[in-house]
C-alpha cells in the first residue's frame, strides 16, 4: 500500500477515535453546568452531587479528547503537508482561534475541578463552568469552519502557479457550509451527551436502584435531550438543503440518485447494482427527496450522472446516511415517549422497555455521530479541498506511514482499554448511594 | 518591526513559555519515578501532584499553540517539517499522549501503578529528547531535496555529535529547571523535607547544564559555522545568561529567596533561548526556509496578530486567576484546602 492510502487510514482512525471523546468534551459540560446551577438554585443537593459525579467521569474522557485532539492537530501537517502548505494561508486563523478557545477551556477546567470546596459561595464555583462551555463549544465551532472550508472553499483566489491571493478571511470562515455544519455538529454533540447521561441513569434504574436521585437525573437529561434532538433534526434538514445546492455529488451519492429530475423519490435501504445503477429492494418514497432537498415536492434535484465519474464519491455512503437519519428519528421518538410517560405521571420504573430503549439510545447516538462524519468526509472524495486539491496530491511523500499507523492503532487500543477500565472502576468503587447518604445527612443537620 | 518578525517573536515567546512549564512537568515525572525507585516517593510526590494536576492541560496548549502558530504564520514550514518529521513527530506525539492521559488516570489510581509511573518518568525524558531533534534539524544538513521529493536522513541525525549535544542539553536543563521550581514550591508549602531533597537535585543538575551549553556551542561551530558566528555577535546575551545562572545557584546554595532564585533561572534560560533564536534568524530551516520566503499572505498575517492580541487579553487574566488559585495561594500549596 502507498502513503496516500495509509495516510487516509490513519487520519480516519484518529478522527473516528477522537470524535467520541470530543463529543463528550463539547456536550457534557452543558449538563454539568445545568445540574449544578439547578442544584444551587433549588438548594437540591442531589443535583449538585450529580454534577460532581459527572465531572469525575468527564475528566477522564476530556483528557483523552485532549490528547487525541493534539494528535489530529499535528497529523494535519505530518500526513498532509502539501494541504497545509496551500490551505494554511486561508485556514490558519480559525485553527489559531480554536487553540485559543481550547486554552481558555483548559484554564477553567483546571479551576473548576480543583475548587469544589474553595469558595464561600457555591455560585462562584458554578460560574467557572461557564468559560468551560464557551471554550469547548467555540473550539468546536472554529474547527468546524475549517472542515466547512474543505467542503466549500471560499474567500480567496488561486493563481495559475498555485499560490493563494486576495484572501477574505470572513468569507473563508463563513463559507457556504459553515452555518449548517456548525449547527448540526453542535446540536448533535449536545444531544448525544444528553442521551449518554440519561442512559447511565436508566441503567441504574434497570438494575433495581430506586433512589429519587436517578429519576431526577433522568428527568433533567431526557427533557433537554428531547429539545436537542429536535434541534438536530432541524439542523440536519438544513444540511440536506445545503448539500443539494452546494455539494450535489455528496447528496446524490448518499441517496443513490442518478438522473436529474423533479419529484425525485427518496430511497431508503436497498441494494445497488453498480453496473446498471439500479436500486433493488429499496423502500421508495415518492417526491420525498425533492422535498428534502428543495422544500417543494416538484423541486429539481441534480443526479450523479451529471458529474464526471472520476469525481464520484463511493456509493456505500448511502447506508451511512440512512443509518444516521434512522437513529435521529429513534432518538426523537424515545425522548418524546419518555416525556409523554412522565407527563402522564406514571412511575418510570414500571416501564422497563422504555428504560431499555433509553439505554440503547446512547450507543446509537454515538454511532450516528460516526456515520454522519464518515458520510460527510467520504462524501467529499476524491477531494481534500472540494474542486481544488485531490487527496492524493496532498498526502506526505515520506515512507513509513504504515508503521506509524500501526503504532497509533496500538496507542488508541491501549487508551480505550485503560479509559474504560478506569471509568468502570471509578463508579463501581464509589456507588452514588454512599455519597447520597453523606449528602443527605449533611443537609438534614 | 515587520510582520515576519512580529510573528516569529510571538511564537518564540510561546515556545519559551512551553520550555519552562513543560520542563517543570517533565522533570517532575523523572523525579517522581526516581524517588519511587529509591523509596523516597512519599517525600515529594504530594508536592508534585498538587502543583501539576490543575495545570497539565495548559502546558499541553502551549505546545499546540506554537505549532499551529508556526504553520499559520509560515505555511511553508508545514511542508518541509511535516514531511521530514513524520517519525520523530509521531514518536513525540505518542509519548505526549501517554503522558497526558496519565494525569487523568493519576487521580484514580494510576499513580499507584508502578508500570504507569515508570512510563511517566521515561516519557519525561524521551519527549524532550524527541522534541529537541526539531531544533537540530532546523540547523540544516538532515534534509535532502531532489526535485519535488524531500528525504529526511535519520541516519545522519543519529550519528551527529551536534544532535546528541542538543539532546543532552535538553535533558539536563529540564532536570535543573524542574528541581529549582519544585524547591521553591516546596518551600512555599513549608515542606522542609521535600525542599531539601529537591534542592539537592537542583544543585546537582546545575553543573551539567552549563557544561552541556558549552558543548552545544562547540558542536554548533562545527555543524553550522554561519550560525555560530551570528551567535558570537549576540554573545552578550549568553554572558548575561551565565551571570543569571551564577546568582540563581548562589541563592539556592544559601537557601535564601528561593522564589527569586527561580526567577534568575528563568532569566538564564530566557537570555540563552532568545540569543539562540535571534542568531538562528533569518532561517527557519537552514538553508530551505527563511522567515521572509515562508511568510503567509499579509492579510492572514495581520489577522493572526490581531487574534493573538485579542486572545492574550482573554488569557492573561485567566492565567492570573489560575496562578492565584494554585500557585500563590498559601492555603492551597500547603494542602489545607
XYZ file of C-alpha atoms in Angstrom:
782
model
C 0.000 0.000 0.000
C 1.167 3.523 -0.665
C 1.485 6.541 1.598
C -1.788 8.057 0.404
C -3.875 5.108 1.486
C -2.039 4.730 4.788
C -2.396 8.441 5.454
C -6.123 8.194 4.834
C -6.438 5.204 7.127
C -4.513 6.855 9.935
C -6.413 10.124 9.650
C -9.751 8.334 9.566
C -8.850 6.152 12.504
C -7.637 9.092 14.597
C -10.708 11.160 13.836
C -13.090 8.278 14.448
C -11.489 7.730 17.854
C -11.225 11.422 18.660
C -14.823 12.410 17.919
C -16.190 10.041 20.551
C -14.280 11.877 23.271
C -14.559 15.273 21.623
C -18.345 14.945 21.524
C -18.340 14.224 25.244
C -16.000 17.149 25.761
C -18.348 19.531 23.984
C -21.672 18.313 25.335
C -21.194 17.108 28.888
C -20.072 20.482 30.371
C -23.505 21.862 29.447
C -25.216 19.204 31.509
C -22.771 19.568 34.397
C -23.407 23.297 34.417
C -27.180 22.851 34.267
C -27.218 20.272 37.040
C -25.012 22.285 39.357
C -26.848 25.524 38.597
C -30.231 23.913 39.177
C -28.965 22.315 42.383
C -27.712 25.625 43.739
C -30.873 27.443 42.659
C -33.266 24.911 44.162
C -30.956 24.068 47.066
C -31.131 20.445 45.993
C -28.001 18.507 46.977
C -28.940 15.670 44.624
C -28.302 17.772 41.547
C -25.010 19.038 42.920
C -23.905 15.501 43.564
C -24.980 14.629 40.045
C -22.761 17.402 38.677
C -19.877 16.192 40.812
C -20.143 12.617 39.690
C -20.480 13.551 36.037
C -17.436 15.773 36.391
C -15.351 12.941 37.774
C -16.012 10.824 34.727
C -15.741 13.820 32.441
C -12.117 14.441 33.490
C -11.059 11.107 32.071
C -12.943 11.478 28.825
C -11.805 15.047 28.302
C -8.179 14.076 28.830
C -8.423 11.506 26.064
C -10.165 14.101 23.918
C -7.280 16.481 24.524
C -4.509 14.035 23.726
C -6.186 12.631 20.616
C -7.018 16.174 19.537
C -3.338 17.026 19.820
C -2.628 14.006 17.620
C -5.000 15.019 14.846
C -3.851 18.619 15.065
C -0.247 17.693 14.376
C -1.122 14.940 11.933
C -2.577 17.546 9.593
C 0.962 18.754 8.976
C 2.676 15.369 9.246
C 0.389 13.442 6.912
C -0.933 16.202 4.647
C 1.980 18.657 4.359
C 1.006 19.948 0.934
C -2.526 20.590 2.074
C -1.293 22.686 4.992
C 1.196 24.490 2.776
C -1.599 25.598 0.455
C -4.577 25.953 2.801
C -2.547 27.240 5.741
C -2.755 30.683 4.177
C -6.532 30.643 4.467
C -7.401 28.446 7.448
C -4.692 29.456 9.914
C -6.945 31.938 11.654
C -9.704 29.517 12.686
C -7.076 26.942 13.684
C -5.357 29.563 15.787
C -8.630 30.691 17.352
C -9.532 27.097 18.070
C -6.331 26.842 20.081
C -7.263 29.972 21.998
C -10.692 28.585 22.809
C -9.047 25.381 23.932
C -6.601 27.345 26.060
C -9.468 29.169 27.707
C -11.255 25.909 28.391
C -8.114 24.257 29.768
C -7.517 27.031 32.271
C -11.047 26.961 33.629
C -11.328 23.207 33.576
C -8.376 23.019 35.962
C -10.006 25.697 38.075
C -13.404 24.011 38.118
C -12.002 20.615 39.018
C -9.927 21.731 41.950
C -12.144 24.380 43.544
C -15.284 22.472 44.505
C -14.871 23.438 48.158
C -12.734 26.517 47.849
C -15.269 29.317 47.547
C -17.533 30.706 50.229
C -20.462 30.936 47.854
C -21.124 27.895 45.667
C -22.265 30.140 42.856
C -18.664 31.284 42.274
C -17.672 27.737 41.595
C -20.627 27.352 39.262
C -19.525 30.460 37.377
C -16.223 28.832 36.439
C -18.180 26.235 34.472
C -19.420 28.870 32.014
C -15.990 29.516 30.415
C -15.594 25.741 30.014
C -18.767 25.626 27.944
C -17.769 28.689 25.953
C -14.279 27.295 25.336
C -15.344 23.795 24.346
C -18.223 24.899 22.134
C -16.230 27.648 20.466
C -13.363 25.317 19.683
C -15.916 23.014 18.050
C -17.246 25.974 16.065
C -13.813 27.085 14.860
C -12.602 23.666 13.889
C -15.866 23.004 12.090
C -15.357 26.135 9.999
C -12.058 24.608 8.872
C -13.831 21.446 7.833
C -16.540 23.508 6.119
C -13.846 25.298 4.197
C -12.609 21.971 2.882
C -16.148 21.199 1.744
C -16.914 24.549 0.152
C -13.736 26.616 -0.149
C -14.331 30.357 -0.349
C -12.688 33.690 0.299
C -9.540 33.555 -1.833
C -8.170 33.394 -5.358
C -5.727 30.891 -6.718
C -3.095 31.959 -9.215
C -2.016 29.737 -12.083
C 1.181 28.869 -10.227
C -0.888 27.602 -7.305
C -0.374 30.491 -4.904
C -3.168 31.874 -2.793
C -4.076 35.559 -3.004
C -6.939 38.007 -2.363
C -7.806 36.432 0.939
C -11.086 37.353 2.579
C -10.903 35.729 5.986
C -14.513 36.278 6.958
C -15.708 34.764 3.710
C -13.393 31.789 4.234
C -14.628 31.154 7.758
C -18.280 31.833 6.965
C -18.158 29.747 3.809
C -21.423 28.328 2.464
C -21.369 25.148 4.517
C -20.405 26.756 7.839
C -23.907 27.592 9.174
C -25.473 24.210 8.556
C -22.371 22.241 9.541
C -21.777 24.139 12.780
C -25.454 23.898 13.702
C -25.536 20.179 13.058
C -22.241 19.445 14.848
C -23.155 21.373 17.987
C -26.755 20.210 18.323
C -25.872 16.570 17.687
C -22.961 16.678 20.152
C -25.149 18.170 22.872
C -27.961 15.729 22.210
C -25.629 12.726 22.180
C -24.273 13.666 25.597
C -27.805 14.081 26.901
C -28.612 10.533 25.837
C -25.322 9.258 27.233
C -26.038 10.673 30.688
C -29.678 9.601 30.525
C -28.598 6.076 29.659
C -26.424 5.921 32.784
C -29.380 6.876 34.979
C -31.703 4.489 33.157
C -29.168 1.695 33.533
C -29.101 2.138 37.303
C -32.891 2.177 37.499
C -32.990 -1.026 35.472
C -30.515 -2.535 37.909
C -33.099 -2.087 40.615
C -31.905 1.094 42.241
C -34.832 3.229 43.263
C -33.363 6.389 44.709
C -35.022 9.600 43.553
C -31.526 10.790 42.530
C -31.612 8.621 39.411
C -35.080 9.807 38.476
C -34.036 13.425 38.802
C -31.055 12.721 36.553
C -33.312 11.067 34.004
C -35.850 13.903 34.013
C -33.206 16.544 33.516
C -31.309 14.784 30.753
C -34.307 13.449 28.838
C -36.201 16.728 28.848
C -33.215 18.574 27.434
C -32.336 15.788 25.027
C -35.805 15.940 23.541
C -35.341 19.600 22.667
C -31.807 18.964 21.415
C -32.806 16.065 19.211
C -35.479 18.245 17.607
C -32.853 20.920 17.010
C -30.573 18.307 15.473
C -33.415 17.317 13.167
C -33.845 20.911 12.027
C -30.094 21.355 11.547
C -29.941 18.091 9.602
C -32.747 19.222 7.329
C -30.892 22.479 6.629
C -27.765 20.443 5.831
C -29.737 18.443 3.282
C -30.906 21.591 1.544
C -27.383 22.972 1.667
C -25.975 19.826 0.027
C -28.499 19.995 -2.794
C -27.228 23.447 -3.749
C -23.527 23.255 -2.976
C -22.409 19.639 -2.963
C -24.844 17.797 -5.218
C -22.387 14.912 -5.648
C -22.447 14.158 -1.935
C -26.223 14.258 -1.722
C -26.759 12.250 -4.904
C -24.267 9.562 -3.869
C -25.837 9.372 -0.414
C -29.307 8.976 -1.902
C -28.400 6.843 -4.928
C -29.986 9.494 -7.083
C -28.583 9.138 -10.595
C -30.817 11.018 -13.044
C -31.546 14.692 -12.620
C -35.309 15.054 -12.243
C -38.169 16.747 -10.481
C -40.366 14.861 -7.986
C -37.297 12.841 -7.062
C -38.071 9.895 -4.786
C -36.200 9.138 -1.583
C -34.715 5.648 -1.420
C -34.334 4.007 1.950
C -32.105 0.950 2.238
C -31.875 -1.341 -0.784
C -29.027 -2.905 -2.731
C -27.316 -1.215 -5.642
C -26.492 -2.905 -8.895
C -23.369 -0.844 -9.603
C -23.206 -1.802 -13.267
C -26.626 -0.608 -14.327
C -27.047 1.820 -11.429
C -30.368 0.279 -10.439
C -31.585 0.010 -6.891
C -33.218 -3.199 -5.760
C -35.330 -3.831 -2.664
C -35.183 -0.174 -1.633
C -38.147 1.498 0.006
C -39.097 4.362 -2.276
C -40.979 7.404 -1.017
C -42.212 9.410 -3.993
C -41.070 13.034 -4.237
C -39.550 12.949 -0.766
C -36.011 13.690 -1.938
C -37.188 16.743 -3.808
C -38.958 17.901 -0.699
C -35.892 17.209 1.449
C -33.536 18.977 -0.926
C -35.569 21.929 -2.104
C -38.552 22.272 0.180
C -41.124 21.540 -2.528
C -42.229 18.175 -3.902
C -41.582 19.096 -7.536
C -38.128 20.580 -6.918
C -35.359 19.562 -9.302
C -32.530 17.501 -7.818
C -29.209 17.031 -9.604
C -28.365 13.413 -10.316
C -24.978 11.782 -10.052
C -24.771 11.147 -13.812
C -24.229 14.866 -14.371
C -20.954 14.638 -12.517
C -17.845 13.088 -14.125
C -17.425 9.528 -12.969
C -13.889 10.240 -11.709
C -15.367 12.636 -9.184
C -17.982 10.309 -7.720
C -17.761 9.590 -4.030
C -18.026 5.909 -3.036
C -21.640 4.789 -3.182
C -21.715 2.831 0.082
C -22.258 6.112 1.958
C -25.954 5.622 1.233
C -26.188 3.147 4.093
C -24.411 5.519 6.500
C -26.812 8.283 5.626
C -29.825 6.064 6.183
C -28.474 4.772 9.477
C -27.745 8.279 10.749
C -31.193 9.579 9.872
C -32.873 6.456 11.243
C -31.112 6.844 14.561
C -32.032 10.521 14.638
C -35.703 9.622 14.392
C -35.322 6.945 17.041
C -33.818 9.493 19.454
C -36.713 11.907 18.934
C -39.170 9.071 19.380
C -37.667 7.683 22.581
C -37.331 11.079 24.277
C -40.875 12.031 23.266
C -42.136 8.714 24.636
C -40.338 9.372 27.894
C -41.823 12.844 28.191
C -45.306 11.515 27.490
C -44.821 8.907 30.189
C -43.532 11.499 32.618
C -46.331 13.977 31.944
C -48.942 11.285 32.435
C -47.497 10.949 35.962
C -46.741 7.269 35.580
C -43.916 5.731 37.555
C -41.000 5.373 35.149
C -39.643 2.246 36.772
C -42.738 0.362 35.661
C -41.806 0.665 32.029
C -38.701 -1.432 31.683
C -38.956 -1.312 27.910
C -38.739 2.436 27.942
C -35.693 2.306 30.192
C -34.079 -0.256 27.926
C -34.840 1.981 24.983
C -33.076 4.857 26.705
C -30.016 2.745 27.474
C -29.887 1.729 23.825
C -30.158 5.362 22.699
C -26.667 6.262 23.953
C -24.567 3.893 21.825
C -26.877 4.573 18.883
C -26.342 8.315 19.226
C -22.578 7.831 19.124
C -22.922 5.556 16.110
C -24.965 8.253 14.392
C -22.165 10.752 15.041
C -19.643 8.356 13.488
C -21.879 7.593 10.497
C -22.587 11.260 9.974
C -18.904 12.131 9.936
C -17.975 9.292 7.617
C -20.792 10.317 5.291
C -19.641 13.946 5.353
C -15.965 13.117 4.813
C -16.151 10.191 2.406
C -18.878 12.030 0.514
C -16.278 14.659 -0.357
C -13.963 12.132 -2.011
C -11.869 12.373 -4.136
C -11.309 15.945 -2.949
C -9.432 17.116 0.131
C -10.500 20.668 -0.738
C -13.545 20.344 -2.950
C -12.772 21.253 -6.538
C -9.258 22.392 -5.665
C -6.954 19.689 -4.386
C -7.334 15.966 -4.583
C -6.447 13.758 -1.657
C -3.595 12.040 -3.483
C -1.926 15.394 -4.229
C -1.906 16.349 -0.572
C -0.500 13.297 1.182
C 3.034 13.082 2.508
C 5.736 11.615 0.319
C 7.529 10.161 3.317
C 7.739 6.417 3.699
C 6.895 4.532 6.875
C 3.341 5.814 7.150
C 2.257 2.196 7.512
C 4.445 1.720 10.547
C 3.223 4.954 12.085
C -0.361 3.813 11.533
C 0.367 0.615 13.387
C 1.897 2.493 16.323
C -1.082 4.809 16.652
C -3.538 1.935 16.348
C -1.912 0.246 19.302
C -1.949 3.504 21.216
C -5.684 4.063 20.679
C -6.411 0.497 21.634
C -4.447 0.927 24.852
C -6.132 4.232 25.652
C -9.582 2.801 25.088
C -8.901 -0.176 27.345
C -7.401 1.901 30.144
C -10.088 4.584 29.951
C -12.947 2.112 30.086
C -11.430 0.141 32.934
C -10.660 3.283 34.954
C -14.165 4.648 34.367
C -15.879 1.454 35.389
C -13.660 1.044 38.440
C -14.303 4.648 39.381
C -18.059 4.288 39.521
C -18.214 0.734 40.834
C -15.860 1.659 43.651
C -17.951 4.629 44.729
C -21.645 3.992 44.226
C -23.879 7.045 44.388
C -25.722 5.644 47.410
C -22.769 6.092 49.781
C -22.289 9.660 48.667
C -26.033 10.348 48.738
C -26.086 9.172 52.300
C -23.371 11.630 53.242
C -25.004 14.473 51.321
C -28.448 13.895 52.816
C -27.034 13.536 56.310
C -25.288 16.864 55.949
C -28.307 18.738 54.643
C -30.542 17.486 57.451
C -28.263 18.550 60.284
C 9.202 45.519 13.050
C 7.785 43.776 10.041
C 5.136 41.113 10.134
C 7.520 38.199 9.872
C 9.489 39.423 12.880
C 6.325 40.003 14.907
C 5.180 36.506 14.056
C 8.400 34.757 14.946
C 8.799 36.780 18.160
C 5.327 35.818 19.316
C 5.957 32.180 18.514
C 9.395 32.087 20.069
C 8.000 33.611 23.255
C 5.376 30.905 23.403
C 7.986 28.249 22.836
C 9.943 29.726 25.711
C 6.806 29.529 27.858
C 6.427 25.907 26.876
C 10.085 25.231 27.610
C 9.649 26.472 31.166
C 6.385 24.871 32.193
C 6.973 21.680 30.263
C 10.400 21.339 31.859
C 8.804 21.533 35.279
C 6.367 18.850 34.209
C 8.890 16.532 32.524
C 11.405 16.880 35.322
C 8.716 16.196 37.904
C 7.945 12.967 36.097
C 11.554 11.908 36.285
C 11.932 12.839 39.955
C 8.679 11.089 40.766
C 9.915 7.929 39.137
C 13.431 8.208 40.547
C 12.175 8.747 44.078
C 9.899 5.731 43.718
C 12.905 3.597 42.784
C 14.904 4.945 45.722
C 11.989 4.703 48.127
C 11.636 8.410 48.738
C 8.428 8.971 46.829
C 6.403 9.793 49.926
C 8.567 12.887 50.407
C 7.998 14.705 47.131
C 5.034 13.161 45.376
C 2.474 15.218 47.236
C 4.147 18.461 46.211
C 4.413 17.392 42.586
C 0.829 16.202 42.450
C -0.560 19.336 43.965
C 1.115 21.636 41.526
C 0.840 19.677 38.310
C -2.673 18.297 38.284
C -4.505 21.582 37.621
C -2.056 22.856 35.003
C -1.051 19.930 32.803
C -3.645 20.718 30.163
C -2.442 24.309 29.991
C 1.101 23.037 29.420
C -0.127 20.997 26.508
C -1.802 24.004 24.935
C 1.451 25.974 24.847
C 2.958 23.394 22.532
C -0.081 23.180 20.274
C -0.183 26.936 20.199
C 3.369 27.112 18.972
C 2.864 24.527 16.258
C -0.441 25.899 14.997
C 1.022 29.400 15.071
C 4.158 28.350 13.186
C 2.173 26.667 10.444
C -0.194 29.629 10.432
C 2.398 32.349 10.094
C 4.726 30.297 7.925
C 2.733 27.670 5.980
C 5.882 26.689 4.091
C 7.205 25.119 7.287
C 4.312 22.648 7.255
C 5.577 21.186 4.017
C 9.238 20.798 4.976
C 8.956 19.949 8.645
C 5.771 17.959 8.136
C 7.439 15.696 5.592
C 10.711 15.383 7.462
C 9.330 14.869 10.927
C 6.905 12.028 10.304
C 8.766 9.567 12.510
C 10.193 11.787 15.294
C 6.954 13.795 15.352
C 4.817 10.699 15.672
C 7.001 9.276 18.411
C 6.778 12.527 20.366
C 3.011 12.578 19.853
C 2.562 9.055 21.149
C 4.662 9.808 24.213
C 2.756 13.045 24.845
C -0.486 11.124 24.573
C 0.592 8.551 27.122
C 1.746 11.271 29.430
C -1.359 13.428 29.030
C -3.637 10.556 29.811
C -1.579 9.814 32.894
C -2.846 12.960 34.597
C -6.423 11.950 34.081
C -5.805 8.449 35.316
C -3.490 9.572 38.128
C -6.326 10.746 40.318
C -7.980 7.383 40.019
C -5.198 5.058 40.924
C -2.639 5.209 38.115
C -0.192 6.905 40.423
C -0.108 3.759 42.467
C 0.703 1.664 39.435
C 4.458 1.171 39.190
C 4.227 0.467 35.487
C 2.445 3.704 34.721
C 4.772 5.666 36.975
C 7.724 4.225 35.075
C 6.148 5.242 31.770
C 5.523 8.669 33.242
C 9.157 9.033 34.218
C 10.532 7.713 30.939
C 8.272 9.854 28.762
C 9.525 12.824 30.776
C 12.941 12.159 29.281
C 12.029 10.868 25.833
C 9.622 13.649 24.882
C 12.159 16.463 25.327
C 14.744 14.358 23.545
C 12.480 13.825 20.532
C 11.262 17.431 20.532
C 14.796 18.775 20.662
C 15.628 16.960 17.427
C 13.484 19.578 15.696
C 15.960 22.244 16.751
C 18.785 20.115 15.445
C 17.062 19.556 12.118
C 16.474 23.302 11.798
C 20.255 23.772 11.549
C 20.237 22.015 8.216
C 22.113 19.012 6.933
C 19.479 16.370 7.616
C 17.018 17.030 4.808
C 17.914 16.366 1.204
C 15.834 17.728 -1.618
C 15.835 16.076 -5.006
C 13.305 17.615 -7.353
C 9.914 17.512 -5.682
C 10.877 14.902 -3.133
C 12.184 15.536 0.364
C 14.316 12.929 2.035
C 14.897 13.002 5.754
C 18.250 11.468 6.712
C 17.523 9.936 10.104
C 20.829 8.067 9.928
C 22.770 11.343 9.795
C 20.739 12.687 12.699
C 21.535 9.698 14.847
C 25.236 9.858 14.202
C 25.597 13.615 14.520
C 27.523 14.903 17.538
C 25.621 18.147 17.385
C 22.334 16.291 17.660
C 23.455 14.449 20.778
C 24.777 17.584 22.415
C 21.374 19.244 21.981
C 19.563 16.227 23.394
C 21.896 16.186 26.367
C 21.422 19.894 26.996
C 17.640 19.483 26.810
C 17.673 16.702 29.384
C 19.896 18.305 31.975
C 18.221 21.712 31.670
C 14.853 20.105 32.240
C 16.003 18.468 35.417
C 17.630 21.687 36.567
C 14.615 23.928 35.847
C 12.208 21.469 37.344
C 14.159 20.934 40.545
C 14.655 24.692 41.021
C 10.957 25.348 40.672
C 9.868 22.486 42.886
C 12.349 23.579 45.562
C 10.647 26.955 45.584
C 7.215 25.339 45.634
C 8.111 23.002 48.485
C 9.495 25.957 50.387
C 6.186 27.793 50.000
C 4.420 24.711 51.209
C 6.669 24.669 54.282
C 7.631 21.128 53.409
C 11.259 21.206 54.505
C 11.992 17.569 53.837
C 10.884 17.846 50.220
C 12.647 21.159 49.860
C 15.986 19.726 50.940
C 15.734 16.760 48.614
C 14.740 18.921 45.652
C 17.418 21.483 46.430
C 19.963 18.719 46.275
C 18.657 17.720 42.839
C 18.761 21.331 41.638
C 22.350 21.877 42.703
C 23.360 18.530 41.284
C 21.988 19.330 37.817
C 23.301 22.898 37.661
C 26.841 21.847 36.686
C 25.916 19.595 33.766
C 23.598 22.313 32.445
C 26.449 24.756 31.972
C 28.822 22.114 30.620
C 26.194 20.968 28.136
C 25.682 24.547 26.928
C 29.392 24.841 26.199
C 29.353 21.527 24.394
C 26.437 22.657 22.203
C 28.358 25.820 21.262
C 31.379 23.805 20.321
C 29.363 21.406 18.172
C 27.424 24.249 16.570
C 30.645 25.931 15.490
C 31.470 22.775 13.565
C 27.989 21.922 12.288
C 26.822 25.360 11.175
C 29.671 27.926 11.335
C 27.454 30.602 9.825
C 25.030 30.348 12.717
C 27.861 30.189 15.201
C 29.342 33.468 14.021
C 25.931 35.143 14.321
C 25.680 33.735 17.837
C 29.023 35.322 18.712
C 27.708 38.699 17.625
C 24.998 38.478 20.292
C 27.476 36.952 22.711
C 26.499 39.383 25.477
C 23.169 37.563 25.807
C 24.917 34.328 26.607
C 27.208 36.080 29.059
C 24.178 37.598 30.807
C 22.655 34.171 30.883
C 25.706 32.827 32.670
C 25.551 35.601 35.295
C 21.917 34.827 35.981
C 22.893 31.209 36.388
C 25.526 32.109 38.980
C 23.108 34.220 41.012
C 20.458 31.519 40.876
C 22.794 28.791 42.069
C 24.190 31.078 44.761
C 20.762 31.798 46.214
C 19.839 28.160 46.037
C 23.051 27.245 47.842
C 22.298 29.690 50.666
C 18.644 28.589 50.859
C 17.619 32.218 50.584
C 14.897 33.778 48.438
C 14.106 30.621 46.516
C 11.445 32.426 44.503
C 13.996 34.948 43.274
C 16.413 32.119 42.611
C 13.855 30.589 40.268
C 13.298 33.950 38.573
C 17.024 34.021 37.839
C 16.788 30.541 36.413
C 14.027 31.870 34.160
C 16.222 34.803 33.106
C 19.130 32.490 32.484
C 17.123 30.398 30.043
C 15.368 33.423 28.538
C 18.711 35.013 27.618
C 20.145 31.829 26.195
C 16.953 30.838 24.374
C 16.382 34.238 22.785
C 20.076 34.585 21.990
C 19.892 31.273 20.179
C 16.670 32.322 18.448
C 17.971 35.680 17.244
C 21.154 34.185 15.865
C 19.098 31.464 14.117
C 17.345 34.094 12.003
C 16.583 34.635 9.252
C 16.446 30.875 8.739
C 13.557 28.737 9.924
C 15.092 25.704 8.320
C 18.600 26.101 7.040
C 19.001 26.574 4.067
C 15.484 25.992 2.674
C 13.183 28.353 4.554
C 13.721 31.854 5.837
C 11.090 33.871 7.648
C 10.669 36.002 4.535
C 10.141 33.256 1.995
C 7.760 31.352 4.213
C 5.579 34.183 5.422
C 1.876 33.731 4.920
C -0.292 36.126 2.983
C -0.219 39.605 4.590
C -3.959 39.661 5.261
C -3.704 36.423 7.171
C -0.577 37.571 8.989
C -2.289 40.721 10.241
C -5.389 38.785 11.246
C -3.257 36.330 13.202
C -1.549 39.163 15.060
C -4.919 40.744 15.912
C -6.340 37.398 17.007
C -3.247 36.901 19.079
C -3.645 40.216 20.912
C -7.338 39.603 21.496
C -6.514 36.127 22.737
C -3.914 37.449 25.141
C -6.428 39.902 26.623
C -8.550 36.879 27.400
C -5.772 34.601 28.526
C -3.644 36.773 30.770
C -6.371 37.399 33.368
C -7.369 33.728 33.198
C -3.829 32.520 33.738
C -3.561 35.082 36.526
C -6.576 33.503 38.159
C -5.070 30.044 37.815
C -1.765 31.124 39.343
C -3.547 32.941 42.130
C -5.652 29.905 42.921
C -2.983 27.238 42.774
C 0.469 28.729 42.908
C 0.389 31.799 45.093
C -2.329 30.663 47.380
C -0.535 29.612 50.538
C -3.525 27.632 51.784
C -3.735 25.517 48.644
C 0.006 24.966 48.390
C 0.169 23.716 51.954
C -2.684 21.377 51.265
C -5.191 22.911 53.617
C -7.890 23.467 51.063
